[in-house]
C-alpha positions as semicolon CSV with decimal commas, in nm:
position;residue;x (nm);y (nm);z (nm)
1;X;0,000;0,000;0,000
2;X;0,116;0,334;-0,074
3;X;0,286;0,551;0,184
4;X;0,166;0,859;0,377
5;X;0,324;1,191;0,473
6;X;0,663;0,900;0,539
7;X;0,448;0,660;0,719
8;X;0,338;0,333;0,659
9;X;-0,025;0,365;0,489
10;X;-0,184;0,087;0,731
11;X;-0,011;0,280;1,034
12;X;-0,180;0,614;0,947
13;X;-0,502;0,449;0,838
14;X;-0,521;0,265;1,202
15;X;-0,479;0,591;1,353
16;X;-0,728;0,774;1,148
17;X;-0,976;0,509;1,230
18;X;-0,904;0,515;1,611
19;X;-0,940;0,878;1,603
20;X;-1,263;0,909;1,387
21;X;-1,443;0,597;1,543
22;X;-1,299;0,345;1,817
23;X;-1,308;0,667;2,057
24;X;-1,666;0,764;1,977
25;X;-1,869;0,431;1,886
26;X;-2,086;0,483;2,200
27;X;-2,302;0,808;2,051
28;X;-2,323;0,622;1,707
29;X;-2,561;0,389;1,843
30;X;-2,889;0,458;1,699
31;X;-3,190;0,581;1,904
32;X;-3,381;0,266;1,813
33;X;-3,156;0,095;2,009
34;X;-3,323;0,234;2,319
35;X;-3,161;0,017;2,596
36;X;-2,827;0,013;2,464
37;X;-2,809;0,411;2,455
38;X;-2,964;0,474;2,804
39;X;-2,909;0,221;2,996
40;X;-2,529;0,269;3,163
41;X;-2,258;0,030;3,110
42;X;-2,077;-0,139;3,426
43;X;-1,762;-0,282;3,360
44;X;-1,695;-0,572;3,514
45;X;-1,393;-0,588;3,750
46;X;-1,332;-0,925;3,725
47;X;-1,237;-0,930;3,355
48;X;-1,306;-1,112;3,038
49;X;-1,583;-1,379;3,064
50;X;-1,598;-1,386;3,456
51;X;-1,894;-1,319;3,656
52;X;-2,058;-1,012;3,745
53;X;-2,115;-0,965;4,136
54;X;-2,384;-0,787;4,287
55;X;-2,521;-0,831;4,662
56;X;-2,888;-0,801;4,661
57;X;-3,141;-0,738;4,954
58;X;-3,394;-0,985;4,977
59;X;-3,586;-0,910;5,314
60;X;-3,573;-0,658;5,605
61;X;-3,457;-0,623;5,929
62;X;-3,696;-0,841;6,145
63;X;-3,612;-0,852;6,472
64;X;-3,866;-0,652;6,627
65;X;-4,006;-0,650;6,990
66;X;-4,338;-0,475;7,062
67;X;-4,471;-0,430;7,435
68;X;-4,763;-0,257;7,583
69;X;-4,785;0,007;7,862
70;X;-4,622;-0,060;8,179
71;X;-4,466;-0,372;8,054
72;X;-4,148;-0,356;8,315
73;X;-3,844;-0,550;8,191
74;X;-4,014;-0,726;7,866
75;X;-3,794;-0,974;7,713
76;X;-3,678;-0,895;7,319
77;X;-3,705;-1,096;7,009
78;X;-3,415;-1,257;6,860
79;X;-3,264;-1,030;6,596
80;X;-3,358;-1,167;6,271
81;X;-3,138;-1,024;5,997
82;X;-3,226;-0,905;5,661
83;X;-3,105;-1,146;5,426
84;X;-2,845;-1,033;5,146
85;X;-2,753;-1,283;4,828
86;X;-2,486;-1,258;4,610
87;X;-2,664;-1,180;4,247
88;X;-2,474;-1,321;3,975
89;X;-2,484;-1,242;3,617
90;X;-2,223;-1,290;3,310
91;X;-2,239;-1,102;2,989
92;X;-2,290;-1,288;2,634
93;X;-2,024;-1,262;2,367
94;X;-2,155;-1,100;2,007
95;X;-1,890;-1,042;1,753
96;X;-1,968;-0,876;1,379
97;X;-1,732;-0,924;1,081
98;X;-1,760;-0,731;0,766
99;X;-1,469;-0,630;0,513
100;X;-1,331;-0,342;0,265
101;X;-1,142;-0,431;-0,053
102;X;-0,801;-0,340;-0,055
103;X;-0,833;-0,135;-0,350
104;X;-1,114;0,087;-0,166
105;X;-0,883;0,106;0,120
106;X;-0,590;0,242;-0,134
107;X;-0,786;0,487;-0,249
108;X;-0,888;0,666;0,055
109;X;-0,538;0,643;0,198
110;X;-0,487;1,018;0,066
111;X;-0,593;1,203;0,362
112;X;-0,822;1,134;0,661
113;X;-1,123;1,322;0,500
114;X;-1,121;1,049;0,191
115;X;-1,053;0,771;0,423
116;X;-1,337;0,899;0,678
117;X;-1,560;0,905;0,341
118;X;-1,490;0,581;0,240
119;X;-1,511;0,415;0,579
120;X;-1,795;0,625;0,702
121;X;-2,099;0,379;0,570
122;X;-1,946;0,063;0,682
123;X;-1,849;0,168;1,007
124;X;-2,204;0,299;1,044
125;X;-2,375;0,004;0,892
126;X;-2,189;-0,204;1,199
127;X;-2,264;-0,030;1,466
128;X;-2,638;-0,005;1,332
129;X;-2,637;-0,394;1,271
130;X;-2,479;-0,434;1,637
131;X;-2,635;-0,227;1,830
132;X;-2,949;-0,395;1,644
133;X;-2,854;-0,755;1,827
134;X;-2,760;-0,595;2,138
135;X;-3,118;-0,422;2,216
136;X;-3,293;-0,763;2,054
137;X;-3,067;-0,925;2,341
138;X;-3,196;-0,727;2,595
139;X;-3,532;-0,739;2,521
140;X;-3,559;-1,125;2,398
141;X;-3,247;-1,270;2,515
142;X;-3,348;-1,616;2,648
143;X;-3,700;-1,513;2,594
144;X;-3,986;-1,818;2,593
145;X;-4,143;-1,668;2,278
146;X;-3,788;-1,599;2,109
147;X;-3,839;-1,328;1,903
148;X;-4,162;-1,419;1,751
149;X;-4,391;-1,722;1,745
150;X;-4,560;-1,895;1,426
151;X;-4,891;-1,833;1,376
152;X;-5,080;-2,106;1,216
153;X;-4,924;-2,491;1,117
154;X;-4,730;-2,448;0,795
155;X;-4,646;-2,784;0,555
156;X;-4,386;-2,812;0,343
157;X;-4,371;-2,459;0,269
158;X;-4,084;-2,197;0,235
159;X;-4,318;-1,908;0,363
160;X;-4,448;-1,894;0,728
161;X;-4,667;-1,638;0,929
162;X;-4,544;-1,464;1,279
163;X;-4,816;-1,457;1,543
164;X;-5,011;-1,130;1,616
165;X;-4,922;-1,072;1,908
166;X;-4,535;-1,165;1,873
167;X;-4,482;-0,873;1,561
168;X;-4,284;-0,656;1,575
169;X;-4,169;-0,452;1,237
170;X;-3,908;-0,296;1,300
171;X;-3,734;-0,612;1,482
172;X;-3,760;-0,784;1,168
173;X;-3,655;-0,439;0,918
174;X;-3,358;-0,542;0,716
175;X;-3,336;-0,867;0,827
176;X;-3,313;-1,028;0,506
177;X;-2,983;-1,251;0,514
178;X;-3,011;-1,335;0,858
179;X;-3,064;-1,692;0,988
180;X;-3,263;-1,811;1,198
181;X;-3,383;-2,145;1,342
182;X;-3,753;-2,255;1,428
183;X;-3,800;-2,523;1,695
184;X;-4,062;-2,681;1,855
185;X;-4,063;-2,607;2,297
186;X;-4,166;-2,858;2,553
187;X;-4,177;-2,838;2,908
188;X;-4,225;-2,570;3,163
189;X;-4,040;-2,260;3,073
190;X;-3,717;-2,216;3,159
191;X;-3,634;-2,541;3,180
192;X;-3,782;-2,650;2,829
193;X;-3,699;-2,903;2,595
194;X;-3,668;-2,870;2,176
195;X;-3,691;-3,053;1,852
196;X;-3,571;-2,824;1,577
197;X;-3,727;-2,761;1,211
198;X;-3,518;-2,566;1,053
199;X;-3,246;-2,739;0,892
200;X;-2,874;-2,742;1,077
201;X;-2,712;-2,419;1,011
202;X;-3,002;-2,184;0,996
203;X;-3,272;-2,090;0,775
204;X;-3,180;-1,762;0,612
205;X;-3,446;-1,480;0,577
206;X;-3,497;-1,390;0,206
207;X;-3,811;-1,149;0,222
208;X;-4,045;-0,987;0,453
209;X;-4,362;-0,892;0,370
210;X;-4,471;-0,640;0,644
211;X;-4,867;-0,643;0,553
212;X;-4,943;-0,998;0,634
213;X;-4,653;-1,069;0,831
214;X;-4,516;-1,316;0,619
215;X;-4,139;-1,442;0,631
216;X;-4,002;-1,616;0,356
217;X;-3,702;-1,816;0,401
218;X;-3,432;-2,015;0,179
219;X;-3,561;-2,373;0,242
220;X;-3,936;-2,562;0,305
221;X;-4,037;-2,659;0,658
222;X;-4,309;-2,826;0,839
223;X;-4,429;-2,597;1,147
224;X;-4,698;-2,588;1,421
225;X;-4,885;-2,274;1,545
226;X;-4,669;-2,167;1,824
227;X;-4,336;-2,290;1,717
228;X;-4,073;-2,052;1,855
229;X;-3,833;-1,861;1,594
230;X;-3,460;-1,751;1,783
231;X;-3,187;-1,556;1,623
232;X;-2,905;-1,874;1,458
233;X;-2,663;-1,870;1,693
234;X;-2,808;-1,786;2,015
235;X;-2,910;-2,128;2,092
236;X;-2,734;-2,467;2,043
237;X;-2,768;-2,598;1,666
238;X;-2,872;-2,912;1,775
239;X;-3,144;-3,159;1,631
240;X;-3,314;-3,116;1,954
241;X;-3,261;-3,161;2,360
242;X;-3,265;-2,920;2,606
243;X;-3,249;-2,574;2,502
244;X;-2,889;-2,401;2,604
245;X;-2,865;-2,020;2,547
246;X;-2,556;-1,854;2,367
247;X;-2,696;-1,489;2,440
248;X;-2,764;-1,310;2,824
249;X;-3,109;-1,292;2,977
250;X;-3,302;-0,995;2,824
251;X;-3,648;-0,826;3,020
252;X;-3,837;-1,042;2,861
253;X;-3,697;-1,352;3,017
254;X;-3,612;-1,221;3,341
255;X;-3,980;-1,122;3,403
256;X;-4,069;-1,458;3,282
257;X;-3,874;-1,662;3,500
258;X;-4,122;-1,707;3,808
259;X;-4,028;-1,937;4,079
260;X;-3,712;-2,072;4,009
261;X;-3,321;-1,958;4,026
262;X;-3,248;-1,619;3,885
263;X;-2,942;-1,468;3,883
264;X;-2,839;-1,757;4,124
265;X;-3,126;-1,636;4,358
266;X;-3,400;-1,855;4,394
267;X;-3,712;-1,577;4,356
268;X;-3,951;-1,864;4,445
269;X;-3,785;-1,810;4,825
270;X;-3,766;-1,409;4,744
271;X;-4,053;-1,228;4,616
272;X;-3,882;-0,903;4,564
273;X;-3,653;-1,114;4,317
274;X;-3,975;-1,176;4,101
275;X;-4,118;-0,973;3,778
276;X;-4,459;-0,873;3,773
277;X;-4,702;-1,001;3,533
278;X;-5,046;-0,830;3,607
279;X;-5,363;-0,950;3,437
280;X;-5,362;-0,859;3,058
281;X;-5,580;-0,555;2,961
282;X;-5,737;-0,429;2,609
283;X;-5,556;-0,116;2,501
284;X;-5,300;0,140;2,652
285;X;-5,431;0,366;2,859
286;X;-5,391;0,564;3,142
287;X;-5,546;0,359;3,386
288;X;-5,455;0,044;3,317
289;X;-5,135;0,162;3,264
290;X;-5,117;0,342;3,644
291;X;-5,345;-0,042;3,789
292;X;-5,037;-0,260;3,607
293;X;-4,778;-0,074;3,802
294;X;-4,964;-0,102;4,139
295;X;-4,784;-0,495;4,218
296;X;-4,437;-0,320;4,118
297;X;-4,552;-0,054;4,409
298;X;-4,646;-0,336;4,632
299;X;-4,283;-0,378;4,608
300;X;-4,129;-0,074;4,667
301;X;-4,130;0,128;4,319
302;X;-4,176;0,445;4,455
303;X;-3,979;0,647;4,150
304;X;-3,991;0,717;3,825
305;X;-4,084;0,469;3,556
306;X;-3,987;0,421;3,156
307;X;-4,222;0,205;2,972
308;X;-4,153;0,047;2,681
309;X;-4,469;-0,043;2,405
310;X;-4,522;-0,092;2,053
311;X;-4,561;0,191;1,839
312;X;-4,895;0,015;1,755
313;X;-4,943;0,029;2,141
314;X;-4,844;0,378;2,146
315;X;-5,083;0,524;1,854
316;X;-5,357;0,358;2,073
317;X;-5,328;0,576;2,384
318;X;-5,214;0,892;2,182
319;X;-5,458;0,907;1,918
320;X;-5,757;0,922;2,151
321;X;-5,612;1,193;2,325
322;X;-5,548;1,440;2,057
323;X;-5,850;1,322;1,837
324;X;-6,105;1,182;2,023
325;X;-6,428;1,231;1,805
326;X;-6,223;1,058;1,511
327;X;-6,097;0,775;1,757
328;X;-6,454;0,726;1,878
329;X;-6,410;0,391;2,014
330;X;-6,515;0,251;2,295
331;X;-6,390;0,232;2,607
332;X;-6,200;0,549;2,563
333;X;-6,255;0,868;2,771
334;X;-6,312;1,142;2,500
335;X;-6,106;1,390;2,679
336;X;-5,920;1,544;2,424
337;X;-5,670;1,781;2,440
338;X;-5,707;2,123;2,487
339;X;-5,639;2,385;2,197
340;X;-5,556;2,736;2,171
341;X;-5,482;2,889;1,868
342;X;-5,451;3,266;1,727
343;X;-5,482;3,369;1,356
344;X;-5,067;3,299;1,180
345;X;-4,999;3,035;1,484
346;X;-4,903;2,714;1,384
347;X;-5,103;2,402;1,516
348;X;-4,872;2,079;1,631
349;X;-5,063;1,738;1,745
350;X;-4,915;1,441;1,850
351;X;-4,594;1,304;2,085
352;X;-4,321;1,132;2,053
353;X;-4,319;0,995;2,374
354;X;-4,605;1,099;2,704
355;X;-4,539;1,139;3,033
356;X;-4,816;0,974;3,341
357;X;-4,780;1,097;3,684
358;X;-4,892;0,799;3,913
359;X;-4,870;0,717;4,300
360;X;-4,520;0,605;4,258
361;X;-4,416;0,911;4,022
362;X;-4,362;0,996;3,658
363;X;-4,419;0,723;3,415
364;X;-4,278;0,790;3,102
365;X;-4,458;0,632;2,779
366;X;-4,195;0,548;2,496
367;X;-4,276;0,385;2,192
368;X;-3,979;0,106;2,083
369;X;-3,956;-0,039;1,715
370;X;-3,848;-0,352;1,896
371;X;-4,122;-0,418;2,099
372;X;-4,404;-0,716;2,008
373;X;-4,707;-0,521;1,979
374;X;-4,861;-0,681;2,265
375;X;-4,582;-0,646;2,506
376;X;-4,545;-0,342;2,735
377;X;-4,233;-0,342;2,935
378;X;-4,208;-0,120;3,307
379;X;-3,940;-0,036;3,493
380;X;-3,719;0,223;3,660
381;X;-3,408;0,328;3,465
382;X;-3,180;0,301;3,733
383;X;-3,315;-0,035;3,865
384;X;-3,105;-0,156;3,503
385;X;-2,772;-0,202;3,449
386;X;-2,532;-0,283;3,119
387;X;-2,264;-0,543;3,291
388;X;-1,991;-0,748;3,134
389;X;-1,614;-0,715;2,984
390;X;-1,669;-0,410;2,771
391;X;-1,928;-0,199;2,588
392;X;-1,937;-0,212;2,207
393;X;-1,562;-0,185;2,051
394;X;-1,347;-0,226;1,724
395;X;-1,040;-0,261;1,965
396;X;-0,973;-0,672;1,951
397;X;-0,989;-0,820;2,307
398;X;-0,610;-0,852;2,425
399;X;-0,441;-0,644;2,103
400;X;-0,236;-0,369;2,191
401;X;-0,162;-0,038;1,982
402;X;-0,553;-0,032;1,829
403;X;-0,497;-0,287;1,519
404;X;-0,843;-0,269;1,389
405;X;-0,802;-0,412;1,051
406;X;-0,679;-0,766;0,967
407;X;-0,605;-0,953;0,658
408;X;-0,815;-1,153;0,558
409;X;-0,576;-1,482;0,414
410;X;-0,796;-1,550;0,114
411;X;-0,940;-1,296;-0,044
412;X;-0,773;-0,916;-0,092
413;X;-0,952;-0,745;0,139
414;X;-0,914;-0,640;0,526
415;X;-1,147;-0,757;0,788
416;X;-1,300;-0,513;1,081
417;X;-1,454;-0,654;1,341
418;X;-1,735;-0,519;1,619
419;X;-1,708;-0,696;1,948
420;X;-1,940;-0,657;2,289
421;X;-1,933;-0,859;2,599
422;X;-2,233;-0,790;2,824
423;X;-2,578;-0,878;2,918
424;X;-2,871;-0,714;3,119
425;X;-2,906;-0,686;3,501
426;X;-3,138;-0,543;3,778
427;X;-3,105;-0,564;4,132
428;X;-3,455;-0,493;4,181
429;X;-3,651;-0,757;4,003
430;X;-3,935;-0,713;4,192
431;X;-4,030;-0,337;4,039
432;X;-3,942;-0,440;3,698
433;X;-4,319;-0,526;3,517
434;X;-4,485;-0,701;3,211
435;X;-4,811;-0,601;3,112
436;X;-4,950;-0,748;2,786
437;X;-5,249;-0,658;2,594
438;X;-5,521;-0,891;2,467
């Protein structure tokens, strides 16, 4: 490669690279990517692939004596201490390769504008693609319904129909060339058994057809109504057995996992180590909203809440609000919101995201491309945490001096890679909450 200002081209073009990207990679993640971008990452102490520790209070302080009026000496309880656990969590490893042609490299070796031009879509295209995986992680990760469910049984057929209630556009936006593998669950989730009908290796995605919710894919298969579609990769690709997870727990699963060992705490011992699932409701509004946090309240959530809905979700309790007499529909209070407007003014209707005040505080209503359209996600920002090895990088683990592209040994062309090590955690299961709609 050609030399520049008396350096070695790859030298300089590292350097640019660490300078115009490795440094900055956390504010390229996109706003879709909701959890990624607001939710703070904790590095773990410990290292590369070791455990994340967090101690955790389970109970109070019980040790209490009470004793009427002119009770003289009265004897006192035994103390009985509040019990701490040691919460345990590791992050999931997620690694993204893509490459640039030598001879595109070459010619943006001139001067770090050209080579920012050049590399400028791909590096943005990554960290769009990762950041992508990482929120689907902490939404889905290890989620019973993966990230979407069949519909209806489907013979011999390359074409196949997600559930209802388990869309989600935007998750599935662009996903054409991804794999993915369809099984069959058995058992009581999380400790479920599968038989697998996509082939070994994946099923790869080659259209979407957003209107009927229709995924076509590069092979035929023979699927029942409620067969569970993952991400290839982030379980085993195995005929079938029990289902082992490659990715970390996202909210979805860690709501979902109800009596049984979380985070090496057994929440069937420890409610306030449990998700809430309230009763499923019709549409988003503000009561049912404020009536799905009250078990999360029951539990100490006394701050402010984020909730996370479909944008489908979202229309439904913003729309009657600003347009009542067009919304019409029942059940909805036609309250409407006030306007005032003088001749030249401009009128503006609508939100982007609406704010609650309930008996525990703000909620704030945010609508998440992500999200199923019948899942509705609750929980206070700071009761979440990022934790694992290290945020999203270009740096490879263990390399020193920031080599960020590598030679690929067949073809002429250098390889970048995007590399995370993390996974979701909250100390206070007990005020995080799914609500669903019916």
């Amino acid at each position: 490669m050609s030399v520049v200002g008396g350096e070695n081209a790859m030298d300089t073009l590292q350097g640019w690279f660490k300078e115009l990207y490795a440094d900055k990679e956390i504010k390229l993640v996109p706003d879709a990517a909701w959890l990624t971008k607001n939710i703070p990452f904790n590095k773990s102490e410990a290292g590369l692939g070791n455990v994340y520790h967090q101690p955790v209070v389970l109970t109070q302080e019980q040790g209490f004596t009470y004793a009427g009026a002119s009770a003289g000496a009265f004897a006192l309880q035994s103390p009985i201490a509040a019990v701490l656990k040691d919460a345990q969590v590791q992050g999931a490893q997620l690694l993204l390769r893509s490459q640039i042609d030598y001879e595109s490299l070459a010619r943006a070796a001139n001067t770090k504008a050209s080579f920012g031009e050049a590399s400028r879509l791909l590096v943005e295209n990554m960290m769009e693609a990762m950041a992508k995986r990482l929120e689907l992680m902490f939404l889905y990760g290890r989620s019973p319904t993966g990230i979407g469910t069949v519909n209806a049984n489907t013979t011999t057929s390359a074409t196949f129909v997600v559930a209802a209630a388990q869309w989600a556009p935007g998750l599935w936006a662009g996903m054409e060339g991804a794999k993915i593998h369809i099984c069959t669950m058995a058992g009581t989730y999380p400790a479920q058994t599968y038989t697998r009908v996509s082939a070994s290796g994946g099923a790869t995605v080659s259209s979407v057809a957003f209107s009927t919710r229709s995924i076509t894919i590069g092979a035929t298969i023979s699927a029942t109504a409620g067969d569970v579609i993952f991400l290839y990769g982030t379980i085993a690709d195995a005929a079938s057995g029990t289902i082992s997870y490659n990715e970390a727990q996202g909210l979805d699963s860690i709501i979902e996992y109800q009596d049984t060992t979380l985070f090496n705490i057994n929440n069937a011992t420890y409610g306030l180590f449990k998700g809430n699932k309230p009763s499923s409701f019709a549409a988003l509004s503000v009561t049912n909203i404020l009536n799905g946090l009250l078990p999360a309240i029951g539990k100490g959530l006394m701050e402010d809440v984020t909730l996370l809905c479909s944008n489908t979700a979202f229309q439904g309790l913003v729309n009657p609000t600003v347009d009542p007499v067009a919304v019409g529909a029942s059940g909805y209070n036609k309250v409407g919101a006030m306007l005032t407007k003088t001749q030249g003014e401009s009128l503006t209707l609508g939100a982007n995201s609406v704010t609650i005040i309930g008996a525990q505080g703000r909620v704030t209503v945010q609508p998440h491309l992500f999200v199923k359209d019948k899942d509705i996600f609750a929980f206070p920002k700071k009761g979440l945490m990022r934790v694992g090895a290290t945020d999203m990088t270009f740096n490879t683990p263990g390399a020193k001096g920031g080599e960020f592209f590598l030679h690929r040994p067949d073809n002429a062309a250098y390889e970048l890679r995007c590399y995370a090590n993390q996974g979701l955690f909250s100390p206070v299961v007990g005020k995080l909450t799914k609500m669903t709609l019916s």
